[in-house]
Short mmCIF file of C-alpha atoms in Angstrom, two decimals:
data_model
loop_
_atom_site.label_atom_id
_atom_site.label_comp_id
_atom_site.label_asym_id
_atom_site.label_seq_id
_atom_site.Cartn_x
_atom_site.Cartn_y
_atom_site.Cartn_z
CA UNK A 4 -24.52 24.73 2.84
CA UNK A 5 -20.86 24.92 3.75
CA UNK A 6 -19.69 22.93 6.65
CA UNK A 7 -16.44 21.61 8.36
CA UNK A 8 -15.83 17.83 9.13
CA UNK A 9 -15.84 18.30 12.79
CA UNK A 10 -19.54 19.88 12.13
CA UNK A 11 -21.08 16.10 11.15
CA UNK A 12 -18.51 13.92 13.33
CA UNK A 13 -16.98 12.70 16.19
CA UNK A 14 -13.39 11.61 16.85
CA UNK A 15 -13.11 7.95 18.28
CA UNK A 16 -9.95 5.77 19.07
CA UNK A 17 -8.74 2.01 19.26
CA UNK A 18 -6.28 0.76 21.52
CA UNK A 19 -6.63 -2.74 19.90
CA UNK A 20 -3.38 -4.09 18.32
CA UNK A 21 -3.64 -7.22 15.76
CA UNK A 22 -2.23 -9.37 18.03
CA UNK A 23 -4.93 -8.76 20.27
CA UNK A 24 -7.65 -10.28 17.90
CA UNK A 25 -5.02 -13.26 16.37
CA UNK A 26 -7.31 -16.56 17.04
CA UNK A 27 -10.47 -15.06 18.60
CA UNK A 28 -13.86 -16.20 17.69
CA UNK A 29 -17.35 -14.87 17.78
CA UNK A 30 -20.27 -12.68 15.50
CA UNK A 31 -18.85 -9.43 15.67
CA UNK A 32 -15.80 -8.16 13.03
CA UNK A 33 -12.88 -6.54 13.62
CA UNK A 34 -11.31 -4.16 11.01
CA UNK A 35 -7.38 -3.04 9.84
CA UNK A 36 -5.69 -1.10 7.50
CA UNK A 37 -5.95 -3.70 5.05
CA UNK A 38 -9.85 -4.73 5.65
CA UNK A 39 -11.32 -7.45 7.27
CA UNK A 40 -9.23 -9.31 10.33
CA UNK A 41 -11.84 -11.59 11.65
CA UNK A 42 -14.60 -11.79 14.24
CA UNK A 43 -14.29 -11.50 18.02
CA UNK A 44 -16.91 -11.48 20.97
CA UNK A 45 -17.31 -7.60 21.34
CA UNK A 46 -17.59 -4.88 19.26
CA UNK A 47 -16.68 -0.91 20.22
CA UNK A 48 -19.26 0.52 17.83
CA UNK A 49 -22.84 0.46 17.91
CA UNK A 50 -24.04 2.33 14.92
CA UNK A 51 -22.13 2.61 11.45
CA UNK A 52 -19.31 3.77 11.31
CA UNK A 53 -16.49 5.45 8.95
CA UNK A 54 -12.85 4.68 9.79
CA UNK A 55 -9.41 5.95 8.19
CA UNK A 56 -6.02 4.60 8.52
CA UNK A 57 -3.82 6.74 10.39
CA UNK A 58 -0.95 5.66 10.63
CA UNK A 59 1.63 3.34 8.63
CA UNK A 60 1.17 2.70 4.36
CA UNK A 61 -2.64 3.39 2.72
CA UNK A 62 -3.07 6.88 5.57
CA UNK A 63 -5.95 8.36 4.49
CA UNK A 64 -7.58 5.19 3.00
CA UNK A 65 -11.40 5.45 4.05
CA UNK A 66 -13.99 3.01 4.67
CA UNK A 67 -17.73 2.84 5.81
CA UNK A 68 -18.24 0.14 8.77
CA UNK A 69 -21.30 -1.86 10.47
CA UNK A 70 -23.26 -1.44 13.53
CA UNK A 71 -21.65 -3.84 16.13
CA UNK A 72 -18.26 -3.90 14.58
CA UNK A 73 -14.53 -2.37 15.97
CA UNK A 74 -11.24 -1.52 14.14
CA UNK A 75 -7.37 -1.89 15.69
CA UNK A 76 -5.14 1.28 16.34
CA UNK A 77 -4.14 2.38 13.38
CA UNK A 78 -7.67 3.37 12.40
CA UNK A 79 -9.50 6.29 13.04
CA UNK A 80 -13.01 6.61 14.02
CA UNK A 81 -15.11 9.08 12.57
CA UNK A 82 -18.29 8.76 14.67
CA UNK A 83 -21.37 10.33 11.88
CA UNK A 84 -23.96 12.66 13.86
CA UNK A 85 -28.08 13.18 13.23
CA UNK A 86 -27.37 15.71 9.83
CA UNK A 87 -25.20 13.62 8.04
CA UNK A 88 -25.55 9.77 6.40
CA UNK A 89 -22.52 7.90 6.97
CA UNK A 90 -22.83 6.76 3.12
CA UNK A 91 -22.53 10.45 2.24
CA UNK A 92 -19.83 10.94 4.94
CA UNK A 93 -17.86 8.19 3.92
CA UNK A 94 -17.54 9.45 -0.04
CA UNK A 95 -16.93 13.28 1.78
CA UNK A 96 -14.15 12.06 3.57
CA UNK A 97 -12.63 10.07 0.53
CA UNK A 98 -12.60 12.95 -1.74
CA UNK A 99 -10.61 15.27 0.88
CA UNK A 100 -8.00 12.78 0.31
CA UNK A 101 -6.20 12.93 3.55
CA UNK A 102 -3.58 11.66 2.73
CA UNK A 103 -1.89 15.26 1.98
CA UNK A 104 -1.92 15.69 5.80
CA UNK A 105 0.63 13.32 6.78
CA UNK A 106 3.68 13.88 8.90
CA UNK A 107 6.71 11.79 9.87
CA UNK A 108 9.24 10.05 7.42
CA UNK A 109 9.50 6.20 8.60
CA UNK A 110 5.86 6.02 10.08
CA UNK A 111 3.20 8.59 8.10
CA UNK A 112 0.85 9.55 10.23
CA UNK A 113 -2.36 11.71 9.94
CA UNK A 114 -4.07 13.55 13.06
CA UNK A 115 -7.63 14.60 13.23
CA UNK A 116 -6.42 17.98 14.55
CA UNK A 117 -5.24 18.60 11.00
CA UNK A 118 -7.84 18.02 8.86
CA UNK A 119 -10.92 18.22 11.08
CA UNK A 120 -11.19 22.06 9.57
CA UNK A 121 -11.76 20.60 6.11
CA UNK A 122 -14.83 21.94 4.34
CA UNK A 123 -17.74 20.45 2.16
CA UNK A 124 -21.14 20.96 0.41
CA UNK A 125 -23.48 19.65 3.78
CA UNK A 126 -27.33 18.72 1.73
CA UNK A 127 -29.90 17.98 3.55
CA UNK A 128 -30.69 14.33 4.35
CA UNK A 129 -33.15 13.63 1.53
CA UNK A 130 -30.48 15.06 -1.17
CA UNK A 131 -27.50 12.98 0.37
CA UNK A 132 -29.49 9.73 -0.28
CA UNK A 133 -29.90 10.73 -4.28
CA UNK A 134 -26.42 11.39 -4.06
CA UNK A 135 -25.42 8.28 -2.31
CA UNK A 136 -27.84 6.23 -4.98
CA UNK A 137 -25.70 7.58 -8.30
CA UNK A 138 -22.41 7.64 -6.44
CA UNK A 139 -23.43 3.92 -5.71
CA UNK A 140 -24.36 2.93 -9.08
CA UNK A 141 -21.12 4.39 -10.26
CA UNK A 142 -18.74 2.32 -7.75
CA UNK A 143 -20.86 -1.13 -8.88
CA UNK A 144 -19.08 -0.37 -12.22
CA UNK A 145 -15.64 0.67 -10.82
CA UNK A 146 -15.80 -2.91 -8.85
CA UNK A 147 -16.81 -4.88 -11.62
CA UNK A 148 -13.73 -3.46 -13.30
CA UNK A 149 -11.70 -4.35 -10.80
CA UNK A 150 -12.95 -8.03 -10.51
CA UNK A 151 -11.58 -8.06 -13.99
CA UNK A 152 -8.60 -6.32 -13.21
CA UNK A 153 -8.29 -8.54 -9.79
CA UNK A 154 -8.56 -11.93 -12.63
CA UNK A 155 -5.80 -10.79 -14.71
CA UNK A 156 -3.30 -10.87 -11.61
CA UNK A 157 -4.40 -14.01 -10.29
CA UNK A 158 -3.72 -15.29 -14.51
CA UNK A 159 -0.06 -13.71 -13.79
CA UNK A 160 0.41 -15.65 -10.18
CA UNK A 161 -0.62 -18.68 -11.71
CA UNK A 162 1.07 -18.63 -14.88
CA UNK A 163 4.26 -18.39 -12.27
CA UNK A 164 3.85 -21.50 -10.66
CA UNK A 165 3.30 -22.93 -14.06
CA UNK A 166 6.11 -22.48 -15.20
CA UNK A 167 8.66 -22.03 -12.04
CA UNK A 168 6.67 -24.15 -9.35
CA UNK A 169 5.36 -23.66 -6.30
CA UNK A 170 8.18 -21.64 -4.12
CA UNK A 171 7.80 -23.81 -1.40
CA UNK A 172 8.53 -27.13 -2.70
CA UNK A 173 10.36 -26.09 -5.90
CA UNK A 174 9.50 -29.10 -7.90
CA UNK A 175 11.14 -28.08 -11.02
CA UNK A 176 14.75 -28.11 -8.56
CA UNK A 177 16.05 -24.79 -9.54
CA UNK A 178 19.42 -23.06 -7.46
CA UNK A 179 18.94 -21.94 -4.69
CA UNK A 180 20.38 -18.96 -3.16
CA UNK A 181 20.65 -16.01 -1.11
CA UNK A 182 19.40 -12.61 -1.82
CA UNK A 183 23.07 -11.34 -0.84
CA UNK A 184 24.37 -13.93 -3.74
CA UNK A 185 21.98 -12.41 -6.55
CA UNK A 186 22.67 -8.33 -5.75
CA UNK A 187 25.27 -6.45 -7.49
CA UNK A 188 23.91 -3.31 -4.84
CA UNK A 189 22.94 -4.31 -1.98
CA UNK A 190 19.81 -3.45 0.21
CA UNK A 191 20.20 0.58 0.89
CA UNK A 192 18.20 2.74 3.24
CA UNK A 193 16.17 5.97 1.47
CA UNK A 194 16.10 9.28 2.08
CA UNK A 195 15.07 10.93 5.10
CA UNK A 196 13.46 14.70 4.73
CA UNK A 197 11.40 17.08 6.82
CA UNK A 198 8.22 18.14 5.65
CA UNK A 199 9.48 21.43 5.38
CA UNK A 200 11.78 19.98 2.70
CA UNK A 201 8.42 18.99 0.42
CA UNK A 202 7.44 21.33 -2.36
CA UNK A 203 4.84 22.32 -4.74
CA UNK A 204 5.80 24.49 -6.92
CA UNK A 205 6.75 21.98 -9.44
CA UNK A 206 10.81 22.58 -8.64
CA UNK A 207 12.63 20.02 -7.02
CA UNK A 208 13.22 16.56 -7.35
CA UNK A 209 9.85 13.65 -6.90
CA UNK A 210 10.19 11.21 -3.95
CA UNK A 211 9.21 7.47 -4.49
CA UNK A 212 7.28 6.63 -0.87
CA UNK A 213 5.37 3.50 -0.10
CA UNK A 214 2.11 4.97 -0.89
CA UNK A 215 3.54 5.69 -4.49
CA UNK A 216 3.62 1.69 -5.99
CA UNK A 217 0.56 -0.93 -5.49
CA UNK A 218 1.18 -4.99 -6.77
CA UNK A 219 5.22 -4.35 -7.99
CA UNK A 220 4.38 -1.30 -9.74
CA UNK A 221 4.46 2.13 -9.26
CA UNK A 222 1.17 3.93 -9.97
CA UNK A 223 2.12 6.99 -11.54
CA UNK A 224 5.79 8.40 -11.19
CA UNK A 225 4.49 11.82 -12.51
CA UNK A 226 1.93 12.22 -9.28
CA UNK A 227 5.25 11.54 -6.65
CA UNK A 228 5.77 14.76 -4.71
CA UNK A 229 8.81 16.66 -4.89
CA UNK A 230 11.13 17.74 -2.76
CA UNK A 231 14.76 20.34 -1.88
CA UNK A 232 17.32 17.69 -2.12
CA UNK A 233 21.34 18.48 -2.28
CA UNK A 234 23.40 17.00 -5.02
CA UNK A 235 25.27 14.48 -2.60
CA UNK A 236 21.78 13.26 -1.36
CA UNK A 237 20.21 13.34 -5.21
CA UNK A 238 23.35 10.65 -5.99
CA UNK A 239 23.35 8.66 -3.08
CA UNK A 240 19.54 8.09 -3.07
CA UNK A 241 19.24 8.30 -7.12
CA UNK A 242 16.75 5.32 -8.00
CA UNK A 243 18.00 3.46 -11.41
CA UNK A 244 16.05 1.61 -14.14
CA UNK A 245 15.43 -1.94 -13.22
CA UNK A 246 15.80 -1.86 -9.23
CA UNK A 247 13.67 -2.99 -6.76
CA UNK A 248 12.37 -1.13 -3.73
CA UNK A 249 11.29 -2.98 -0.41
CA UNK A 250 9.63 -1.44 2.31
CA UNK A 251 11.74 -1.88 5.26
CA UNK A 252 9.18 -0.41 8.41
CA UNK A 253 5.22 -0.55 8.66
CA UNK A 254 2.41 -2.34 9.86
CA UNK A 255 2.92 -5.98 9.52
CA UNK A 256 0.52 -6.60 7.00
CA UNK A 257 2.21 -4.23 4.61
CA UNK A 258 6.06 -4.70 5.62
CA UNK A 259 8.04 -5.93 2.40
CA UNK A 260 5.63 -3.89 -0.59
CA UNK A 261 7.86 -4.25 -3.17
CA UNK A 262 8.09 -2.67 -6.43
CA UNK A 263 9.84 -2.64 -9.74
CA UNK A 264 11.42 0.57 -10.80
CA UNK A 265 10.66 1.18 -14.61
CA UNK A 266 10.50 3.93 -17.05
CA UNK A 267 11.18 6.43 -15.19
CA UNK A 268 10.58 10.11 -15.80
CA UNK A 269 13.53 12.06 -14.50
CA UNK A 270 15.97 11.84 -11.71
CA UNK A 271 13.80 10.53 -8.94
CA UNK A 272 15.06 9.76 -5.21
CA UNK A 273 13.35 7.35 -2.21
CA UNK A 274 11.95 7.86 0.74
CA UNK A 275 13.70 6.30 4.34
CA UNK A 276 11.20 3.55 5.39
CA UNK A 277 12.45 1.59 2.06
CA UNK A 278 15.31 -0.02 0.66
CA UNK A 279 16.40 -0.26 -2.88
CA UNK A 280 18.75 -3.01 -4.28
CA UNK A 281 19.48 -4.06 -7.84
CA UNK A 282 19.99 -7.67 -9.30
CA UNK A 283 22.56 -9.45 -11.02
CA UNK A 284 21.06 -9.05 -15.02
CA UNK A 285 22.96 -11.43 -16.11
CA UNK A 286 21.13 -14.01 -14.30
CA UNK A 287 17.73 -12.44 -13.12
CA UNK A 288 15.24 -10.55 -14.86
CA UNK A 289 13.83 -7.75 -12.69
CA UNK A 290 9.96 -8.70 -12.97
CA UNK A 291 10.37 -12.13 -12.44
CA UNK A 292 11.92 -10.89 -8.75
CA UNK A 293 9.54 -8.78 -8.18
CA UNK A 294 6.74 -11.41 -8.63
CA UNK A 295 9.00 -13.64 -6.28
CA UNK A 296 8.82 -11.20 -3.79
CA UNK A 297 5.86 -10.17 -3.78
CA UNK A 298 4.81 -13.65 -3.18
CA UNK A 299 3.81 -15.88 0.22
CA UNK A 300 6.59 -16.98 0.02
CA UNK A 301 8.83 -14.34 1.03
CA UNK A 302 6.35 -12.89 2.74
CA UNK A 303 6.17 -15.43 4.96
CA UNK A 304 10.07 -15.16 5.24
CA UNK A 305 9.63 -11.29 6.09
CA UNK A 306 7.53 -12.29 9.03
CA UNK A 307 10.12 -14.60 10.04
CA UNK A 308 12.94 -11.82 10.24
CA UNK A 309 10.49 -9.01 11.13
CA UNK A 310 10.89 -6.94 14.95
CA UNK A 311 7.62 -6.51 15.87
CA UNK A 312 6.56 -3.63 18.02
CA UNK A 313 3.47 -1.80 18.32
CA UNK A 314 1.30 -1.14 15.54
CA UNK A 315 4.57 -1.62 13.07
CA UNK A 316 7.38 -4.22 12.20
CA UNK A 317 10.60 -3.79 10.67
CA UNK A 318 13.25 -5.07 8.76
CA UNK A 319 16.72 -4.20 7.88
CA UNK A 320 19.36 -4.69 5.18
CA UNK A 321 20.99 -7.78 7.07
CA UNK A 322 17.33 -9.72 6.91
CA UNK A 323 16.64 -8.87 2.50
CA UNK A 324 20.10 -10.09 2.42
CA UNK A 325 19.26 -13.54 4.31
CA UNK A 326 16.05 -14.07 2.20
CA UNK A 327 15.89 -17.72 -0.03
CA UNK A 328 15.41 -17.03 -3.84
CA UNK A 329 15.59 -19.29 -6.67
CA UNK A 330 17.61 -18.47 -9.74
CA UNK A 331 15.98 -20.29 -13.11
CA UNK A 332 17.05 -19.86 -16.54
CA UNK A 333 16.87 -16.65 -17.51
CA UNK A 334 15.46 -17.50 -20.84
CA UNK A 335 12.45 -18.52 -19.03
CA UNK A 336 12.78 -15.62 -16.29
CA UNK A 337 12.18 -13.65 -19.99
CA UNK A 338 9.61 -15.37 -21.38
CA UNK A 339 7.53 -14.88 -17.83
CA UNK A 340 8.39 -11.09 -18.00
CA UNK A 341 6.94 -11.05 -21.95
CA UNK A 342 4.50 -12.37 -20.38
CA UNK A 343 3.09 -9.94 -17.64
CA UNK A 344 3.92 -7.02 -20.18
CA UNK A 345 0.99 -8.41 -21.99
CA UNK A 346 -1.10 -8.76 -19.41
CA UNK A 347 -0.26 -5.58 -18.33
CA UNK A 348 -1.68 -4.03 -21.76
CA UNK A 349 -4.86 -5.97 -21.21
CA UNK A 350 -5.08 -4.33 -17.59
CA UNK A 351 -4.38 -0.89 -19.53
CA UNK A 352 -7.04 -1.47 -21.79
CA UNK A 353 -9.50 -2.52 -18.72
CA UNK A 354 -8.99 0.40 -16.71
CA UNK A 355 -9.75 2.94 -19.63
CA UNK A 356 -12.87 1.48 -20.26
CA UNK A 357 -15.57 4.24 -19.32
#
């Protein structure tokens, strides 16, 4: 039978924040946007649980949760009742992709008020379990793709150190500089839109936003969504072939999600909570930035700069510009990015195996 979310659950909260949990022990784990956080002393739920991120980059993202177990505030709790497994709830809730519900431009955010009307087939108990057994079977081959997938990055990370060194101690005694020595644009804020500025009618212009690029790529520039943009804003915000985007505002695990802009498919602008800039080519090759910073490295310099507040961080032009890079030859800088293009092919080639 038909039935609507708020039919098989309940709405729960966290007030927990990150640095709540930071260097507490004990049996019972703690949950985030980005997974596991660690263990603390208490837990907030009882029974298993499913919880989706609200509120910063991944919204929507949905995960299934143990008995005795608690997530931080940018979660949402979606408490299963007696007629529904939370297995079976979980996948429900995945395939709504909720996602399409967000509002607001620098934070995203998704409200239970929005998408607790959502309907779905509701089977009875015994038919969920056969339906959580295949769906189950079926993941256990998406993951073991992924462990493959997950191998070929870690061959690209450590084929970097190889050959550049480890950032930290920069054994191989390359230049080094500042990020505001290496641009030829600087660090620019994105576009800011209402919703009621989005489209779907295929006219318009696509949007790059933070949800649109994963590991220094982006995912799948014909999936952006579109939206009414002027031609003043379509120029200033135009993204070109070979930048880089950085997110500039979100949840401090995500803060500095960088990506390399390539191939695109038409005129395509960005969204506010990032910043584009573009490197010098005669001395830097774009992917061999990108994989700089997207490492520890600059991370850990992000964290450094970052304004913390709650549930988000943030930083601006002035603190990209201040970040420590190294500039090696950009023969090798090449011969790294010939590299990763075929690896790339090999991660192709992994993900359209059926």
């Amino acid at each position: 039978m038909r039935a609507k979310l708020e039919d098989v659950c309940v709405r729960g909260s966290s007030s927990l924040k990150q640095s709540d949990v930071i260097d507490k022990t004990g049996e019972y784990p703690i949950y985030g946007a980005a997974g596991y956080i660690g263990n603390v002393d208490f837990y907030h739920q009882d029974q298993p649980y499913i919880a989706v991120v609200k509120d910063g980059a991944g919204i929507g993202r949905t995960s299934l949760y143990p008995a005795k177990s608690s997530v931080i505030g940018t979660m949402q709790y979606l408490l299963p009742k007696e007629n529904v497994l939370p297995e079976y709830l979980c996948y429900v809730v995945k395939y709504m992709h909720l996602e399409k519900y967000f509002t607001g431009a620098t934070i995203p955010h998704i409200y239970f008020k929005d998408y607790k009307k959502e309907e779905f087939n509701l089977d009875i108990l015994d038919r969920q379990k056969e339906i959580v057994n295949i769906l189950g079977r079926i993941e256990c081959v998406i993951s073991s793709r992924q462990q493959e997938l997950q191998k070929l990055d870690e061959l690209i990370k450590a084929r970097f150190v190889e050959m550049f060194g480890d950032p930290y101690v920069n054994p191989l005694k390359w230049k080094k500089l500042k990020i505001k020595d290496a641009v030829t644009i600087e660090p620019q804020n994105g576009l800011y839109k209402p919703q009621s500025d989005y489209v779907t009618d295929g006219t318009g212009i696509p949007i790059l936003r933070i949800d649109g690029f994963y590991d220094g790529m982006v995912t799948d520039f014909a999936s952006l969504k579109r939206l009414k943009c002027s031609e003043t804003e379509r120029q200033r915000y135009l993204l070109l072939e070979d930048d880089i985007v950085i997110n500039r505002v979100n949840s401090i695990e995500y803060l500095g999600k960088c990506a390399h802009i390539k191939e695109l498919l038409e005129d395509t602008v960005y969204e506010s909570n990032m910043m584009r800039m573009h490197f010098d080519p005669e001395y830097y090759n774009p992917v061999y930035i990108c994989k700089l910073l997207c490492s520890q490295f600059i991370y850990d310099q992000i964290v450094n700069h970052a304004k913390k507040s709650v549930n988000q961080a943030s930083i601006n032009q002035k603190d990209v510009l201040d970040f420590n890079i190294y500039q090696p030859p950009l023969d090798l800088q090449n011969e790294f990015a010939d590299f990763v293009h075929q690896v790339n092919k090999s991660k192709v080639v992994v993900s359209n195996i059926s």
